[in-house]
Coordinates of C-alpha atoms and ligand atoms in Angstrom, one line a residue:
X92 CA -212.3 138.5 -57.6
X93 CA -209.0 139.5 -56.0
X94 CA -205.6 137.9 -56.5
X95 CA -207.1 134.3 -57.8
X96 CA -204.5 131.9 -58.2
X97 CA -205.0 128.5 -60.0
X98 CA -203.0 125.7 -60.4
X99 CA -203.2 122.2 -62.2
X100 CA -200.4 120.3 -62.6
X101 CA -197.8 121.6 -64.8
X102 CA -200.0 125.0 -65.5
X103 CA -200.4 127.6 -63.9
X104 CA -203.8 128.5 -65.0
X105 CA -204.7 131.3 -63.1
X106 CA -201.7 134.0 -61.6
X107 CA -202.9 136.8 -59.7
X108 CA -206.0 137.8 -61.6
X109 CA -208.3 140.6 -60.7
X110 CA -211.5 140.7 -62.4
X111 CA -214.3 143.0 -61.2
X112 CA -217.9 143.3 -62.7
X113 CA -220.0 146.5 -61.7
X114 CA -223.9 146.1 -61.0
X115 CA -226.0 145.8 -64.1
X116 CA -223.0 146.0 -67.0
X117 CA -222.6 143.7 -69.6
X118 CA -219.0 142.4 -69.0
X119 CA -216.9 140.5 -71.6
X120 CA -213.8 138.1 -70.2
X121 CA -211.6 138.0 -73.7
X122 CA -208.6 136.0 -74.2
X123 CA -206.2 133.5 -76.2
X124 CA -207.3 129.7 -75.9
X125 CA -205.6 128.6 -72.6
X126 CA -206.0 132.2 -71.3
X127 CA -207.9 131.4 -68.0
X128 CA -211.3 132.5 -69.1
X129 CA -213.1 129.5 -68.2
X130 CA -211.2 128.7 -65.0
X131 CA -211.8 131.6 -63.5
X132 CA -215.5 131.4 -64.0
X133 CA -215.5 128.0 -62.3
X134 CA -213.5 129.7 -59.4
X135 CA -216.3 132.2 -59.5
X136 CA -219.2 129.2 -59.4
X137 CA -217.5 127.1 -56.7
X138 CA -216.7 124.0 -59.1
X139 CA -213.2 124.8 -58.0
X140 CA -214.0 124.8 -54.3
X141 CA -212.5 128.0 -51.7
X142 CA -209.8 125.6 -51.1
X143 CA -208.5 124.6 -54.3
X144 CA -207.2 127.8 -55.4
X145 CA -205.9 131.2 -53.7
X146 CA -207.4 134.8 -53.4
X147 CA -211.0 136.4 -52.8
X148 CA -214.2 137.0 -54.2
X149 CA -216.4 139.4 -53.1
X150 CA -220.2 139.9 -53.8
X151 CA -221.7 143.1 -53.0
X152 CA -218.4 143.9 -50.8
X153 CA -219.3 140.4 -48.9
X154 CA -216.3 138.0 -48.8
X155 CA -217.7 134.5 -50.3
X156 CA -216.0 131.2 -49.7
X157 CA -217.6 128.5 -52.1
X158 CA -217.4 125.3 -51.1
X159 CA -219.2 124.1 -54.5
X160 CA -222.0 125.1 -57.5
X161 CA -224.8 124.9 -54.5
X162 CA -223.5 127.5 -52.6
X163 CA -222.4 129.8 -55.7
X164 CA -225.9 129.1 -56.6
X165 CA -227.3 130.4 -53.1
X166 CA -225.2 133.7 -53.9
X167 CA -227.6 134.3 -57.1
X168 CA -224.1 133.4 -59.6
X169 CA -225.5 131.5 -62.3
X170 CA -223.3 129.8 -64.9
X171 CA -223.8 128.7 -68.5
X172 CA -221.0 126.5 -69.8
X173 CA -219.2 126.3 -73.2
X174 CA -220.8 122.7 -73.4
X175 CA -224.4 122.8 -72.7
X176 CA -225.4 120.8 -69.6
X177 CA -229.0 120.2 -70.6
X178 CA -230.4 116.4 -70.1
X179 CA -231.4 115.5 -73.7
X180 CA -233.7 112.9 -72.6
X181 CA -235.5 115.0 -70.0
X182 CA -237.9 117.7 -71.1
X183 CA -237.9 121.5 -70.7
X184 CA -239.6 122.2 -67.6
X185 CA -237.6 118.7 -65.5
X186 CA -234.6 120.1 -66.6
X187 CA -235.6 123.8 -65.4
X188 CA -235.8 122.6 -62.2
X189 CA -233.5 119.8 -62.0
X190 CA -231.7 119.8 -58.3
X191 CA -234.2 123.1 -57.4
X192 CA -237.3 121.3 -57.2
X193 CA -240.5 122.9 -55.9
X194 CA -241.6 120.7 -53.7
X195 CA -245.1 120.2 -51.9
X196 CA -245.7 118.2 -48.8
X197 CA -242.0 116.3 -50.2
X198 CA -243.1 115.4 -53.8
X199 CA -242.4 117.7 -57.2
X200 CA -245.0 120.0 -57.2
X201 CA -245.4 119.6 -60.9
X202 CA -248.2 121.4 -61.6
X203 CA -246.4 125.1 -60.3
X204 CA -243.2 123.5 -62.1
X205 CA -245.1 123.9 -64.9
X206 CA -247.2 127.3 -64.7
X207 CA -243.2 128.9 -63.1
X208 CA -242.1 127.3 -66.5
X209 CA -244.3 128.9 -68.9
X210 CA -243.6 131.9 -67.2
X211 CA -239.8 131.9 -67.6
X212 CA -240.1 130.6 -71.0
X213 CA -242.0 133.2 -71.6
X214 CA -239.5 136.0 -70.7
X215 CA -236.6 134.5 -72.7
X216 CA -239.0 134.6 -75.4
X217 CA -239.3 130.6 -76.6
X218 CA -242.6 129.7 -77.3
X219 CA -242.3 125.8 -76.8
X220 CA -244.3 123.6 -74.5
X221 CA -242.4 122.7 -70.9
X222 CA -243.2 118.9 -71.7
X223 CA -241.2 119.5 -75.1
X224 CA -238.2 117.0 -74.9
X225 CA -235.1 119.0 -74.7
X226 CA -233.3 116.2 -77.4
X227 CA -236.0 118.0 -80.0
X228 CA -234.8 121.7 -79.5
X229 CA -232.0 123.2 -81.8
X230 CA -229.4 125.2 -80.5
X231 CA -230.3 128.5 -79.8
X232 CA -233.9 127.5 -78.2
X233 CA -230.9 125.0 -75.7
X234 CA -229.3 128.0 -74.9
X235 CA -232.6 129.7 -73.8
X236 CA -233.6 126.9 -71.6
X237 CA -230.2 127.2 -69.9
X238 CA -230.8 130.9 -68.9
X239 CA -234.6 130.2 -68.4
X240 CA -233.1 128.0 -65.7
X241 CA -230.7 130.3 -64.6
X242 CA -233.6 133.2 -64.1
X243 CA -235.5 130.4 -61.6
X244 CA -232.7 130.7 -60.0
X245 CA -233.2 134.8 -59.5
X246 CA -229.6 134.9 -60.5
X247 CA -227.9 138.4 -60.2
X248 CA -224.9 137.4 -62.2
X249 CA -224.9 135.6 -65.1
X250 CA -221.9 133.8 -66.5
X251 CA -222.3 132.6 -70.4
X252 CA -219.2 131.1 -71.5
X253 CA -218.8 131.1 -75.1
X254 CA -222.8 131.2 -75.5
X255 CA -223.2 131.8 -79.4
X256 CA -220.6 129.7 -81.3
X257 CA -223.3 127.4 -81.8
X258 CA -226.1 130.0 -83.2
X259 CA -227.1 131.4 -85.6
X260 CA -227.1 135.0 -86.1
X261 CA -230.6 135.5 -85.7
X262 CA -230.3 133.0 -82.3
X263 CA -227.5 135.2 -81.0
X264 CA -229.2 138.8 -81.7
X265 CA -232.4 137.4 -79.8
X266 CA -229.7 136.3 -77.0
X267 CA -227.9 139.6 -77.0
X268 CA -231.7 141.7 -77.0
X269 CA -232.2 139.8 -73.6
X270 CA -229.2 140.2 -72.1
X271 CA -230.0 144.0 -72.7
X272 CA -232.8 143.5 -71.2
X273 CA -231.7 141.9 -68.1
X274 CA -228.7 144.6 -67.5
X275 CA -231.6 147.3 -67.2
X276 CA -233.1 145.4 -64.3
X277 CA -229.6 145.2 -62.7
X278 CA -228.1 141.9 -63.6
X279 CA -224.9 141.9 -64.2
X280 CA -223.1 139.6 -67.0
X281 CA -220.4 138.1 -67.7
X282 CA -220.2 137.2 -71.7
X283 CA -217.1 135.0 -73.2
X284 CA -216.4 134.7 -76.9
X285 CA -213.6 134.7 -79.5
X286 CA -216.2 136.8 -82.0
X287 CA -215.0 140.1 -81.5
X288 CA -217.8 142.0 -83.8
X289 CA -220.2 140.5 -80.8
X290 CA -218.0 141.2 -77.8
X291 CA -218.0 145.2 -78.7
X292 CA -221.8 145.1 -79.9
X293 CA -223.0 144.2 -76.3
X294 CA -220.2 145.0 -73.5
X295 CA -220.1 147.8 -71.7
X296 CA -216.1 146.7 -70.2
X297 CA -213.8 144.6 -71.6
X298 CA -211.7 142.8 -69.6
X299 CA -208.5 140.8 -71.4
X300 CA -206.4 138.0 -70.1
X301 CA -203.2 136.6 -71.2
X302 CA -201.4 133.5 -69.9
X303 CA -203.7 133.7 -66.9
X304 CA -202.8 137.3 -66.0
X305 CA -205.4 140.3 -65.9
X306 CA -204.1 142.5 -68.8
X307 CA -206.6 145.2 -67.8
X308 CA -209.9 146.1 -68.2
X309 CA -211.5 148.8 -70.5
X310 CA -214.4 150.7 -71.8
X311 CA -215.2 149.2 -74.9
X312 CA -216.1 152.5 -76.2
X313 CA -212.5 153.6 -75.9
X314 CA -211.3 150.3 -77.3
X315 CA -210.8 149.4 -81.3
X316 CA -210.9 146.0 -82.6
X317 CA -207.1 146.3 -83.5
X318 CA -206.5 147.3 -80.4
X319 CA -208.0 144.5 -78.7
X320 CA -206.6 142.1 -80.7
X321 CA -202.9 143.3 -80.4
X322 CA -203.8 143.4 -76.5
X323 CA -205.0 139.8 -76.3
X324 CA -202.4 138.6 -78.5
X325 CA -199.6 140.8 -77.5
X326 CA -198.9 141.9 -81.3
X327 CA -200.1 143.7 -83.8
X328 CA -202.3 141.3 -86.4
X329 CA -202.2 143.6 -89.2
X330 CA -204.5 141.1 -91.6
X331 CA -206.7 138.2 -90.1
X332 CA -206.0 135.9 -93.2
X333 CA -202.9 135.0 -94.7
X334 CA -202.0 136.1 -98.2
X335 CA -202.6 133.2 -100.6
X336 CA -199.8 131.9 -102.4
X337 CA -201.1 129.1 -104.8
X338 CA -203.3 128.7 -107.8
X339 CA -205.7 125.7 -107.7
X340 CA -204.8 123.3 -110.9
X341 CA -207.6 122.5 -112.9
X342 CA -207.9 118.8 -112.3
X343 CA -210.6 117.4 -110.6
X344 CA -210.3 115.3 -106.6
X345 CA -213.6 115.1 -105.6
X346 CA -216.4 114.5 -108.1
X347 CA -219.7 114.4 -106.5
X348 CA -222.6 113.8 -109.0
X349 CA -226.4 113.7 -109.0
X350 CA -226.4 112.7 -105.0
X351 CA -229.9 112.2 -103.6
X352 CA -230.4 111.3 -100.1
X353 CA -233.7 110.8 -97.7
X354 CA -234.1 111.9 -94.5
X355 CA -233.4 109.3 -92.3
X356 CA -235.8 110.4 -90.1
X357 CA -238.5 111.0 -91.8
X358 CA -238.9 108.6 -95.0
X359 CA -240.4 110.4 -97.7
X360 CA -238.3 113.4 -97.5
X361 CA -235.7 114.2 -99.8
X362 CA -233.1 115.8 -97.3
X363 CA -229.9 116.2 -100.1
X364 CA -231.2 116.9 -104.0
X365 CA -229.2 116.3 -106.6
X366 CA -226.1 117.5 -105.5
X367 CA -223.0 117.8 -108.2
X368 CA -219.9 119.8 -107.5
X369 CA -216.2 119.2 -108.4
X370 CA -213.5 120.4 -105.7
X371 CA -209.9 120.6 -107.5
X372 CA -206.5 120.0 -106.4
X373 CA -205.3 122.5 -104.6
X374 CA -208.2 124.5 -104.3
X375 CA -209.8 125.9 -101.0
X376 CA -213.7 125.1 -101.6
X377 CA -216.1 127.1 -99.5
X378 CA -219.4 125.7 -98.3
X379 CA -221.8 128.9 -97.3
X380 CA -225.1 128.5 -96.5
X381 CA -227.6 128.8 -93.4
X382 CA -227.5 126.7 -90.3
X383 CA -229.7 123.8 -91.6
X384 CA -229.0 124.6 -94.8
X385 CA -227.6 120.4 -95.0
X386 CA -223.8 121.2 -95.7
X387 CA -222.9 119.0 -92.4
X388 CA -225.6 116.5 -93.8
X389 CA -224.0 116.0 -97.3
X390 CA -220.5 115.1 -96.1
X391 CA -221.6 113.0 -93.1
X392 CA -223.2 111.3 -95.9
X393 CA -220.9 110.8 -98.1
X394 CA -219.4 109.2 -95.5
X395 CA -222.2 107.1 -95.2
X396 CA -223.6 108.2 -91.4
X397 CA -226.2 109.9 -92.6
X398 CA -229.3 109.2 -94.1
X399 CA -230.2 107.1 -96.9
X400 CA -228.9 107.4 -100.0
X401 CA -231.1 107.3 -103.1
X402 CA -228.5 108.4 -106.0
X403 CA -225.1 109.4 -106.8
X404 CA -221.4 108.8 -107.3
X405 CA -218.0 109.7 -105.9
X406 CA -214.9 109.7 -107.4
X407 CA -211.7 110.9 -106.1
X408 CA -208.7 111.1 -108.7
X409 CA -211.2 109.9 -111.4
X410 CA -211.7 106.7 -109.7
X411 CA -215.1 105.8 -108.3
X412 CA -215.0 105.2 -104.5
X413 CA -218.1 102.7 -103.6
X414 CA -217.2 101.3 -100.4
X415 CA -218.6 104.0 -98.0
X416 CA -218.1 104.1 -94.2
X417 CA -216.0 106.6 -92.5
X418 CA -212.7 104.2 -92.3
X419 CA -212.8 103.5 -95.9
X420 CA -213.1 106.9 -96.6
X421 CA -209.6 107.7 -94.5
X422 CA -208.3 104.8 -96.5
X423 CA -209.2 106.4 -99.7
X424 CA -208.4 109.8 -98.7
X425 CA -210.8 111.7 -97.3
X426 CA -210.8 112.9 -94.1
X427 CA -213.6 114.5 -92.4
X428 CA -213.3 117.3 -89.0
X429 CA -216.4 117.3 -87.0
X430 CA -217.9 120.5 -86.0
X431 CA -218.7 118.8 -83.0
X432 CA -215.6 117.8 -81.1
X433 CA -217.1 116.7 -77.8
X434 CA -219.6 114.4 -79.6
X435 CA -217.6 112.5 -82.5
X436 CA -213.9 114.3 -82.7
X437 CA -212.3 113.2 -79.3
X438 CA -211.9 110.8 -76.6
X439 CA -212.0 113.0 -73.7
X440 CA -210.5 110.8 -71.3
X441 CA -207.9 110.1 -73.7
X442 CA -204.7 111.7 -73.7
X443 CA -203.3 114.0 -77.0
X444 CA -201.3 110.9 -78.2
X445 CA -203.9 108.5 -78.4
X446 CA -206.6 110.8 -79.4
X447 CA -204.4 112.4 -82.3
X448 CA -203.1 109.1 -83.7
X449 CA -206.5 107.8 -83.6
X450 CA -207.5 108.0 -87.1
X451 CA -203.8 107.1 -88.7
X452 CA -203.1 104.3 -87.0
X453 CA -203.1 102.1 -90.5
X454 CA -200.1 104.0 -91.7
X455 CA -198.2 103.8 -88.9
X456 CA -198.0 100.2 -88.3
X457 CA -195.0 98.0 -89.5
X458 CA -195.4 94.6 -90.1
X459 CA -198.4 94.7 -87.9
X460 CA -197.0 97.3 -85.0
X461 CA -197.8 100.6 -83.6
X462 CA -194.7 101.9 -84.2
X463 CA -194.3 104.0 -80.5
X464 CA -191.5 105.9 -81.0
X465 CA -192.7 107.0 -84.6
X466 CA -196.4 108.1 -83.6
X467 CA -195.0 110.1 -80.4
X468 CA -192.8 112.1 -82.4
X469 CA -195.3 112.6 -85.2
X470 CA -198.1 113.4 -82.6
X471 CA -195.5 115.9 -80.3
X472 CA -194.4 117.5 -83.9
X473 CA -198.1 118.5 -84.8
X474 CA -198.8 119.8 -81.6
X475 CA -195.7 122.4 -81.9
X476 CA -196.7 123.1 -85.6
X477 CA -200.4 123.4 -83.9
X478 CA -199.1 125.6 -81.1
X479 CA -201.3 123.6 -78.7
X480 CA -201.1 125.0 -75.4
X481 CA -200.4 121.9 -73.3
X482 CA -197.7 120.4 -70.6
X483 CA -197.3 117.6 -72.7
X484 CA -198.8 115.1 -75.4
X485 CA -199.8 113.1 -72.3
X486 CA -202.0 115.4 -70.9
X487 CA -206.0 114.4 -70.9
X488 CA -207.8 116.3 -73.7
X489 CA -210.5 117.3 -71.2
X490 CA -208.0 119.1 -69.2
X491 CA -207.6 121.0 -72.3
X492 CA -209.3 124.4 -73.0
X493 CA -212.3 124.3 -75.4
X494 CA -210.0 125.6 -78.4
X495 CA -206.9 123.6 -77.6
X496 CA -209.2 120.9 -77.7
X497 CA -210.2 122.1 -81.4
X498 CA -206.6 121.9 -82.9
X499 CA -206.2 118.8 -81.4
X500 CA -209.1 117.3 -83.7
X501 CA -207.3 119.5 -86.5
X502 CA -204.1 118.0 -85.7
X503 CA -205.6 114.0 -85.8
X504 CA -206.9 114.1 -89.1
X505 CA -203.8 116.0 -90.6
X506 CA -201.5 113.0 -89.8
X507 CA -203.9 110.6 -91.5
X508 CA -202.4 112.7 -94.9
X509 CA -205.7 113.0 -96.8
X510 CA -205.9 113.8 -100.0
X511 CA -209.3 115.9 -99.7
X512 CA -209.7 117.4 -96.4
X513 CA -213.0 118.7 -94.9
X514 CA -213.2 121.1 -92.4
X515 CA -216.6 121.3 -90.3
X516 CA -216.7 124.8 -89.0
X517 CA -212.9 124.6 -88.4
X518 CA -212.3 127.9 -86.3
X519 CA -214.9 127.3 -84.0
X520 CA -213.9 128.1 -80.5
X521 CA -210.8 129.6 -81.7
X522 CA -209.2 132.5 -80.6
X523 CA -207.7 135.5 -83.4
X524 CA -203.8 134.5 -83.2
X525 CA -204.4 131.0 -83.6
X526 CA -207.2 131.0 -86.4
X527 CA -204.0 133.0 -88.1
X528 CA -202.1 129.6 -87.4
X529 CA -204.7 127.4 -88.4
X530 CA -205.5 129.6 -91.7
X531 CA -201.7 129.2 -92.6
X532 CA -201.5 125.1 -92.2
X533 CA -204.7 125.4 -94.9
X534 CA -202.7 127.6 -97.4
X535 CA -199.6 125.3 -97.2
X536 CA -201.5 122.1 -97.1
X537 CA -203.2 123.4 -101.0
X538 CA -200.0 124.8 -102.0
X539 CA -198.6 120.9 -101.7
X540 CA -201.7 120.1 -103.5
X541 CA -204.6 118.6 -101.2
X542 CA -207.6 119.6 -101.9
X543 CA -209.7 121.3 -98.8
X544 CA -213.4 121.8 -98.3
X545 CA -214.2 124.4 -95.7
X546 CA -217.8 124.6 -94.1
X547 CA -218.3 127.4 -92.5
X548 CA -220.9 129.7 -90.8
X549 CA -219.3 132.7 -90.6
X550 CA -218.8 134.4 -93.9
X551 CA -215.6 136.5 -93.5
X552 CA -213.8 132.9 -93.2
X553 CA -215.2 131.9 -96.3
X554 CA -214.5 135.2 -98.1
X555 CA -210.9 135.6 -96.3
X556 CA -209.8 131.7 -97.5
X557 CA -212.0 130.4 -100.3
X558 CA -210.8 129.8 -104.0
X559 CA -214.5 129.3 -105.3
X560 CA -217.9 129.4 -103.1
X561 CA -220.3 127.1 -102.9
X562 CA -223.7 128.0 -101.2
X563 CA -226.5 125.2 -100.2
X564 CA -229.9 126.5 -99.5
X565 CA -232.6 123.8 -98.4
X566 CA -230.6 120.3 -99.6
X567 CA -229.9 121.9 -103.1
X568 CA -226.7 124.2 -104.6
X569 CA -228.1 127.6 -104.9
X570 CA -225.0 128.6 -106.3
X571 CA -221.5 128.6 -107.4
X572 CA -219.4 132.0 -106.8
X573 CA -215.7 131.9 -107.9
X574 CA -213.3 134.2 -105.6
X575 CA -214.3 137.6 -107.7
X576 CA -217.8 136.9 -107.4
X577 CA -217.8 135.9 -104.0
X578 CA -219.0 138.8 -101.4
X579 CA -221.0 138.9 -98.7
X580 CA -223.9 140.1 -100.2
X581 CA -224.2 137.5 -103.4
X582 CA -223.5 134.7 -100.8
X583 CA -226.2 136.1 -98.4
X584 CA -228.8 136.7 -101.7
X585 CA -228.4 132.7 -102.7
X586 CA -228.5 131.2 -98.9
X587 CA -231.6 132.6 -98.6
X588 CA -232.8 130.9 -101.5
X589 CA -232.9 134.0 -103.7
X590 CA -231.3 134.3 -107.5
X591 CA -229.1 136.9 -108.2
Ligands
ATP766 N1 -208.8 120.4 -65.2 C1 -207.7 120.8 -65.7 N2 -206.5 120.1 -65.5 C2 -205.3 120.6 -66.0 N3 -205.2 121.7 -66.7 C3 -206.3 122.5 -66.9 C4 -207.6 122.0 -66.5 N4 -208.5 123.0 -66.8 C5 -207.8 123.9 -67.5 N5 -206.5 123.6 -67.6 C6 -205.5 124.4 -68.2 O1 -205.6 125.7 -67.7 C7 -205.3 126.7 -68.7 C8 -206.5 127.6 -68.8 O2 -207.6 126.9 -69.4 P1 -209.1 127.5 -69.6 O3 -210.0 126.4 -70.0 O4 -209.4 128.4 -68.5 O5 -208.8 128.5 -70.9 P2 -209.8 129.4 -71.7 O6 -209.3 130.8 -71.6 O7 -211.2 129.1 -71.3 O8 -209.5 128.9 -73.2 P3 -210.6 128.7 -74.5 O9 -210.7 130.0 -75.2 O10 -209.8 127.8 -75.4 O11 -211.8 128.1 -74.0 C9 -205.1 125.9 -70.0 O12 -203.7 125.8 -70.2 C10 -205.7 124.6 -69.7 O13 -205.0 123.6 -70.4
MG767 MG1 -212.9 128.3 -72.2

């Protein structure tokens, strides 16, 4: 790609890049949220057709004008998105071959669909049925359909945007193994992430862009973490996590005792057991555990979305909270951040005002009205202190990049001033300089004395910010570590379900 030049209104999302991926390497695209990652992949796959934006691509020395995915598709590119595009409703092998049917005598040939199915599956390793509904497959086994669909296709390069923030590690190593696998017969790939550690255990070249300009490209041999980082961010980042300044008092905010809950799927089984912690004010609690492990399932019902509850209180400042749906919650204080912001965060069609002042609307109304001029201001003052990357607060959020889009969920619930906070995988999607940001806003909202509640899947977060850890292991607290106790290897030992 020569030379691509993007613009949307008000941004220029794309100036001048060059970005060029050698035959059978595994090629990262790095970059700050708002970079131009994923815009110049959808140049690449002809969602931005060959007359939306300037410069050339080549394949193979071939000059390619795309007028949309069909003909990217034709030239073997095949693209994975940051949001999976799967039909939940369909099942494995109908969404395989959705729009690349095989057809006999002008009807699905569903019987080869099938047998070309198995196959595929087969080779990315998931041994599920094709008639397996695709709203019954977790994560990782989603992400395989999408490149089991992508090697239908015979695709010779293979774009995965972001493809693990939803995996486990497990998931992503059986990811990564394939990819290998697929670079010896020649494919080449282009991989996108914000986790470093993985960007340097699978690319061969690095290539980094800022503000929409090609930095350079490099041998991630020759390349150090540091380095990386101070090229992407354009300064050194001498420590990832911000020194913590405040001591968590000894009172009690959130009081969670002897909280049972059924599955709501299936009824006789006990999904949350007896759960009792305390989080204090001023305290950064940590929630470690396993994907699955039920953190996500405890707080969505405590909010009362999830499951059915069997037994338990909560109290927040010593007061018992029964009411229990997500409004009275906000009321009461407690505001909860999705880990899934395309699902439940945001309106995407919304713009940043409305979708940020979404959940404080109570407190901002006098004598019955939005106050306008009050919620802009509030809503255009977050988004500075947020360092949202963004015209203006009128823009759409889906014209947002995937983690602009994330601190605009963060930003929403800070202006309903909770009390307790909880954070749901909170740096998801987030590139290094701005998880610094993020990381920051925690520390000083503790230090004023809310209490936060951090769930998180990737243990150097919860090592790097957490007062005390908590781990879950299969619905139950496996464990409590406080700060000097917590390491990786104690909080690995009880989320396996092992004592130590
Ligand atoms: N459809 C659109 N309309 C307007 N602006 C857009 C649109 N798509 C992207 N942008 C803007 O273009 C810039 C680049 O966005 P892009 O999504 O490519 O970033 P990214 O590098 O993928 O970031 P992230 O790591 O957060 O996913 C951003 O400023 C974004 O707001
Ligand atoms: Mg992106």
């Amino acid at each position: 790609m020569k030379n691509i030049r993007k613009v949307f209104p008000g941004v220029v999302a794309l100036d001048n890049v060059d970005f060029s991926v050698r035959e059978g390497e595994i090629h990262a695209l790095v970059g700050e949220n708002g970079a131009g990652k994923s815009t110049l992949m959808k140049v690449l796959s002809g969602v931005y057709p060959v007359n939306s934006y300037e410069g050339e691509i080549r394949i193979g020395g071939e000059a390619m004008s795309f007028y949309n995915i069909k003909d990217s598709e034709k030239a073997k590119v095949s693209v994975i998105y940051q949001e999976l595009s799967l039909l939940k409703n369909m099942n494995i092998c109908e969404n395989i071959f959705l729009g690349n049917e095989i057809k006999k005598g002008g009807l699905i040939d569903w019987d080869a669909s099938f047998i070309k199915a198995y196959k595929v599956l087969e080779e990315v390793r998931l041994n599920i049925s094709p008639d397996t509904l695709v709203l019954n497959l977790g994560m990782g086994a989603q992400q395989l359909v999408e490149i089991a669909k992508a090697i239908v296709k015979e695709c010779r390069i293979l774009v995965l945007d972001e493809p693990t923030s939803a995996l486990t590690e497990t998931e992503a190593e059986t990811l990564f193994n394939l990819l290998r696998e697929f670079r010896g017969r020649g494919m080449s790939c282009i991989f996108i992430s914000h986790k470093l550690n993985e960007v340097f255990s699978i690319a061969d070249r690095i290539t980094v862009l800022t503000d929409g300009k090609t930095v350079g490209t490099y041998d991630a041999e020759k390349l150090s973490e540091d380095t990386l980082i101070s090229l992407m961010v354009g300064r050194e980042l001498t420590q990832r996590y911000p020194t913590a300044n405040h001591t968590p008092s000894n009172e009690a905010a959130l009081e969670i005792k002897n909280w049972t809950v059924y599955d709501p799927e299936i009824p006789d089984k006990i999904a949350l057991n007896n759960i009792s912690f305390t989080a204090k004010k001023g305290e950064i609690l940590g929630f470690a555990g396993l994907m699955g492990a039920g953190r996500t399932e405890l707080f969505l019902s405590l909010l009362g979305v999830w499951g059915r509850k069997s037994s338990g209180t909560v109290h927040l400042n010593g007061q018992e909270i029964t009411a229990r749906t997500p409004s009275d919650m906000i009321k009461a204080g407690i505001s909860y951040l999705t880990e899934d912001r395309k699902g439940k965060g945001l309106i995407l069609i919304e713009n940043i005002i409305e979708n940020m002042a979404l959940s404080s609307l109570d407190k901002r109304l006098s004598h019955g009205l939005i106050d306008g001029d009050a919620e802009l201001s509030s809503v255009e003052e977050m988004t500075k202190q947020l360092q949202v990357k963004t015209p203006s607060v009128e823009q759409i959020v889906q014209n947002l990049s995937g983690g602009n889009q994330q601190k605009v969920v963060f930003g929403k619930w800070l202006l309903t001033n909770p009390k307790v906070l909880i954070l749901d995988e909170p740096t998801r999607g987030i590139d290094v300089g701005a998880k610094y940001e993020i990381y920051t806003i925690m520390h000083r909202l503790v230090e004023m004395g809310i209490t936060i509640i951090m769930i998180s899947s990737e243990l150097p977060e919860i090592l790097g910010m957490s007062d005390r850890v908590i781990v879950v292991h299969e619905g139950k607290i496996a464990g409590e570590l406080p700060r000097s106790e917590a390491t990786q290897e104690n909080i690995m030992t009880l989320a396996a379900g092992g004592k130590r």
